[in-house]
Short mmCIF file of C-alpha atoms in Angstrom, two decimals:
data_model
loop_
_atom_site.label_atom_id
_atom_site.label_comp_id
_atom_site.label_asym_id
_atom_site.label_seq_id
_atom_site.Cartn_x
_atom_site.Cartn_y
_atom_site.Cartn_z
CA MET A 1 -100.85 -55.07 -19.20
CA SER A 2 -100.79 -58.69 -20.28
CA LEU A 3 -99.29 -61.52 -18.26
CA ASN A 4 -96.29 -61.77 -20.58
CA GLU A 5 -95.56 -58.06 -20.21
CA PHE A 6 -95.84 -58.34 -16.45
CA LEU A 7 -93.35 -61.22 -16.35
CA LEU A 8 -90.97 -59.38 -18.67
CA HIS A 9 -90.98 -56.09 -16.77
CA SER A 10 -91.11 -57.45 -13.20
CA ASP A 11 -88.17 -58.58 -11.13
CA LEU A 12 -87.71 -61.70 -8.99
CA VAL A 13 -89.49 -60.28 -5.94
CA SER A 14 -92.58 -59.29 -7.91
CA ARG A 15 -92.72 -62.66 -9.60
CA LEU A 16 -92.45 -64.50 -6.30
CA LEU A 17 -95.24 -62.40 -4.80
CA ALA A 18 -97.43 -63.03 -7.86
CA LEU A 19 -96.78 -66.78 -7.63
CA ALA A 20 -97.61 -66.74 -3.91
CA LEU A 21 -100.93 -65.01 -4.61
CA LEU A 22 -101.67 -67.46 -7.39
CA ALA A 23 -100.95 -70.43 -5.11
CA LEU A 24 -103.16 -68.99 -2.36
CA SER A 25 -105.97 -68.36 -4.84
CA VAL A 26 -105.87 -71.82 -6.41
CA GLY A 27 -105.59 -73.51 -3.02
CA SER A 28 -108.49 -71.48 -1.62
CA TRP A 29 -110.81 -72.34 -4.50
CA VAL A 30 -109.89 -76.03 -4.31
CA VAL A 31 -110.60 -76.07 -0.57
CA MET A 32 -113.87 -74.15 -0.94
CA VAL A 33 -115.25 -76.36 -3.72
CA TRP A 34 -114.22 -79.56 -1.96
CA LYS A 35 -115.52 -78.49 1.46
CA TRP A 36 -118.78 -77.16 0.05
CA ARG A 37 -119.56 -80.54 -1.49
CA LEU A 38 -118.43 -82.39 1.64
CA LEU A 39 -120.39 -80.27 4.10
CA ALA A 40 -123.52 -80.18 1.95
CA ARG A 41 -123.49 -83.97 1.73
CA ALA A 42 -122.57 -84.42 5.39
CA GLY A 43 -125.35 -82.10 6.54
CA VAL A 44 -127.98 -84.10 4.67
CA ASP A 45 -126.53 -87.43 5.83
CA VAL A 46 -126.43 -86.39 9.48
CA ARG A 47 -130.08 -85.39 9.47
CA ARG A 48 -131.09 -88.60 7.73
CA SER A 49 -128.91 -90.71 10.02
CA ILE A 50 -130.36 -89.17 13.17
CA ALA A 51 -133.90 -89.70 11.94
CA ALA A 52 -133.12 -93.32 10.96
CA PHE A 53 -131.51 -93.99 14.34
CA TRP A 54 -134.47 -92.88 16.41
CA GLN A 55 -136.97 -94.63 14.16
CA ALA A 56 -135.25 -98.00 14.63
CA PRO A 57 -136.81 -100.47 17.08
CA ALA A 58 -133.49 -101.52 18.65
CA LEU A 59 -129.96 -100.20 19.04
CA HIS A 60 -128.33 -102.84 16.84
CA GLU A 61 -130.74 -102.20 13.99
CA ALA A 62 -130.33 -98.45 14.47
CA GLN A 63 -126.59 -98.76 13.88
CA GLN A 64 -127.22 -100.67 10.66
CA ARG A 65 -129.63 -98.03 9.43
CA VAL A 66 -127.21 -95.23 10.22
CA ALA A 67 -124.48 -96.99 8.21
CA GLN A 68 -126.67 -96.74 5.11
CA PHE A 69 -126.75 -92.93 5.24
CA ASP A 70 -123.47 -92.02 6.93
CA ARG A 71 -121.28 -91.70 3.81
CA ASP A 72 -118.70 -89.39 5.41
CA ALA A 73 -118.50 -91.21 8.76
CA CYS A 74 -119.86 -88.38 10.88
CA MET A 75 -122.16 -90.56 12.99
CA ALA A 76 -120.20 -93.81 13.05
CA PRO A 77 -117.44 -92.57 15.41
CA LEU A 78 -120.05 -91.58 18.00
CA LEU A 79 -121.74 -94.95 17.88
CA GLU A 80 -118.47 -96.88 17.85
CA ALA A 81 -117.18 -94.93 20.84
CA THR A 82 -120.00 -96.23 23.02
CA LEU A 83 -119.02 -99.83 22.19
CA LEU A 84 -115.38 -99.56 23.27
CA PRO A 85 -114.62 -102.00 26.08
CA VAL A 86 -113.63 -100.34 29.32
CA GLY A 87 -112.28 -102.10 32.35
CA GLY A 88 -109.09 -102.41 34.33
CA SER A 89 -107.99 -98.87 33.49
CA LEU A 90 -108.68 -95.26 34.35
CA ALA A 91 -111.19 -95.21 31.48
CA SER A 92 -113.46 -97.39 33.61
CA ALA A 93 -113.36 -95.00 36.55
CA GLY A 94 -116.63 -93.34 37.43
CA ASP A 95 -120.15 -94.36 36.55
CA ARG A 96 -121.47 -95.24 33.13
CA HIS A 97 -122.74 -91.71 32.57
CA GLN A 98 -119.26 -90.23 33.01
CA GLN A 99 -117.67 -92.85 30.76
CA LEU A 100 -120.14 -92.13 27.97
CA THR A 101 -119.58 -88.40 28.34
CA ARG A 102 -115.84 -88.85 27.90
CA VAL A 103 -115.89 -91.17 24.89
CA LEU A 104 -118.64 -89.26 23.08
CA ARG A 105 -116.85 -85.95 23.64
CA ASP A 106 -113.61 -87.33 22.22
CA ALA A 107 -115.39 -88.85 19.22
CA LEU A 108 -117.29 -85.62 18.53
CA GLN A 109 -114.10 -83.57 18.66
CA GLY A 110 -112.48 -85.93 16.16
CA VAL A 111 -115.36 -85.56 13.71
CA VAL A 112 -115.41 -81.77 14.05
CA ARG A 113 -111.65 -81.53 13.46
CA ARG A 114 -112.08 -83.49 10.25
CA LEU A 115 -114.93 -81.25 9.10
CA GLN A 116 -112.85 -78.16 9.86
CA TRP A 117 -109.96 -79.29 7.68
CA GLY A 118 -108.96 -76.52 5.27
CA GLN A 119 -110.32 -73.68 7.36
CA VAL A 120 -106.79 -72.68 8.39
CA TRP A 121 -105.82 -72.32 4.73
CA LEU A 122 -108.78 -70.06 4.02
CA ALA A 123 -108.09 -67.94 7.09
CA THR A 124 -104.43 -67.62 6.11
CA ALA A 125 -105.23 -66.69 2.52
CA GLY A 126 -107.81 -64.15 3.61
CA SER A 127 -105.48 -62.48 6.10
CA ILE A 128 -102.14 -62.32 4.27
CA SER A 129 -103.19 -61.86 0.64
CA PRO A 130 -103.93 -58.11 0.95
CA PHE A 131 -100.54 -57.56 2.55
CA LEU A 132 -98.78 -59.53 -0.18
CA GLY A 133 -100.57 -57.45 -2.79
CA LEU A 134 -99.68 -54.23 -0.99
CA LEU A 135 -96.05 -55.32 -0.73
CA GLY A 136 -96.01 -56.04 -4.45
CA THR A 137 -97.45 -52.60 -5.17
CA VAL A 138 -94.93 -50.81 -2.98
CA TRP A 139 -92.08 -52.76 -4.51
CA GLY A 140 -93.32 -52.09 -8.04
CA ILE A 141 -93.68 -48.35 -7.41
CA PHE A 142 -90.21 -48.24 -5.89
CA ASN A 143 -88.69 -49.95 -8.91
CA ALA A 144 -90.63 -47.72 -11.33
CA LEU A 145 -89.57 -44.49 -9.63
CA THR A 146 -85.99 -45.68 -9.32
CA GLY A 147 -85.85 -46.51 -13.01
CA MET A 148 -87.30 -43.15 -14.03
CA ALA A 149 -84.95 -41.28 -11.71
CA ASP A 150 -81.98 -43.03 -13.28
CA ALA A 151 -83.28 -42.03 -16.71
CA GLY A 152 -83.51 -38.42 -15.59
CA GLN A 153 -87.04 -37.91 -16.93
CA LEU A 154 -90.10 -37.57 -14.67
CA THR A 155 -93.29 -36.75 -16.54
CA ILE A 156 -96.84 -37.62 -15.60
CA ASP A 157 -97.32 -39.98 -18.52
CA LYS A 158 -94.20 -41.92 -17.64
CA VAL A 159 -95.15 -42.09 -13.96
CA ALA A 160 -98.78 -43.12 -14.43
CA GLY A 161 -98.01 -46.25 -16.47
CA PRO A 162 -95.59 -48.01 -14.09
CA VAL A 163 -97.53 -46.93 -11.00
CA GLY A 164 -100.79 -48.20 -12.48
CA GLU A 165 -99.13 -51.51 -13.31
CA ALA A 166 -97.85 -51.80 -9.73
CA LEU A 167 -101.35 -51.19 -8.33
CA ILE A 168 -102.49 -54.37 -10.07
CA MET A 169 -100.80 -56.30 -7.26
CA THR A 170 -103.09 -54.66 -4.69
CA ALA A 171 -106.13 -55.62 -6.74
CA ALA A 172 -104.78 -59.17 -7.07
CA GLY A 173 -104.35 -59.42 -3.30
CA LEU A 174 -107.93 -58.32 -2.72
CA ALA A 175 -109.18 -60.71 -5.41
CA VAL A 176 -107.59 -63.57 -3.48
CA ALA A 177 -108.60 -62.41 -0.01
CA ILE A 178 -112.29 -61.61 -0.54
CA PRO A 179 -113.39 -65.09 -1.76
CA ALA A 180 -111.25 -66.75 0.91
CA VAL A 181 -112.85 -64.73 3.72
CA LEU A 182 -116.36 -65.34 2.37
CA GLY A 183 -115.63 -69.04 2.02
CA TYR A 184 -114.22 -69.21 5.54
CA ASN A 185 -117.33 -67.61 7.05
CA ILE A 186 -119.88 -69.56 5.01
CA LEU A 187 -118.19 -72.94 5.45
CA GLY A 188 -117.52 -72.26 9.12
CA ARG A 189 -121.24 -71.65 9.63
CA LYS A 190 -122.08 -74.97 7.99
CA VAL A 191 -119.55 -76.76 10.20
CA ASN A 192 -121.13 -75.18 13.27
CA GLN A 193 -124.57 -76.34 12.16
CA ILE A 194 -123.41 -79.92 11.72
CA GLU A 195 -121.54 -79.80 15.02
CA ALA A 196 -124.69 -78.61 16.82
CA GLU A 197 -126.71 -81.49 15.37
CA LEU A 198 -124.05 -84.04 16.31
CA GLU A 199 -123.71 -82.58 19.79
CA GLY A 200 -127.45 -82.83 20.34
CA PHE A 201 -127.46 -86.42 19.13
CA ALA A 202 -124.51 -87.29 21.38
CA HIS A 203 -126.35 -85.80 24.36
CA ASP A 204 -129.48 -87.83 23.63
CA LEU A 205 -127.46 -90.99 22.94
CA ARG A 206 -125.64 -90.64 26.24
CA GLY A 207 -128.92 -90.33 28.09
CA LEU A 208 -130.36 -93.37 26.28
CA LEU A 209 -127.38 -95.63 26.95
CA ALA A 210 -126.82 -94.44 30.52
CA ASP A 211 -130.45 -95.12 31.43
CA SER A 212 -130.40 -98.54 29.73
CA ARG A 213 -127.35 -99.65 31.74
CA ASP A 214 -128.63 -98.43 35.11
#
């Protein structure tokens, strides 16, 4: 069945379900392509930035070297957080080690939230698309059987065609869900890898700055 035939023979509910699946599919592929490029570039930049930081002779020069590699601003928030002035507020309570722990944790969480953008869309598409496809199939079979019952003729050749057309919605739901689930898992793993590298750097940076201020 062609797309034109589907639109001509389907009702409003079937068309809305098909449009919803199409929107989920397009949105999922846009998110996956964009995030794959972002995370691939960010992963390389984070490794280069960490290496450049520790090879620098001084902290000020290390920040300048990091800025040359940190195209997606994954390292900059961590370094900038340690330079925030504290004093005269609850932020200055505790020793330097506790202050650095707090600001680096907040900065790291902000970076991770930005890297995780779009994951909710992929999870939603992967979870609801099969159910939308199944709903479209059930609705299509119901309409097909109702139409044939009104016509008063129920033969296998007249049942197989409409039912087979309705099952296309189930296949469409799976076609949307499977790439979205794979993308969610693969991209989530890359986010976790970058987060682990940033967390390790934040831990080492906290130890360096806390010891230098003692």
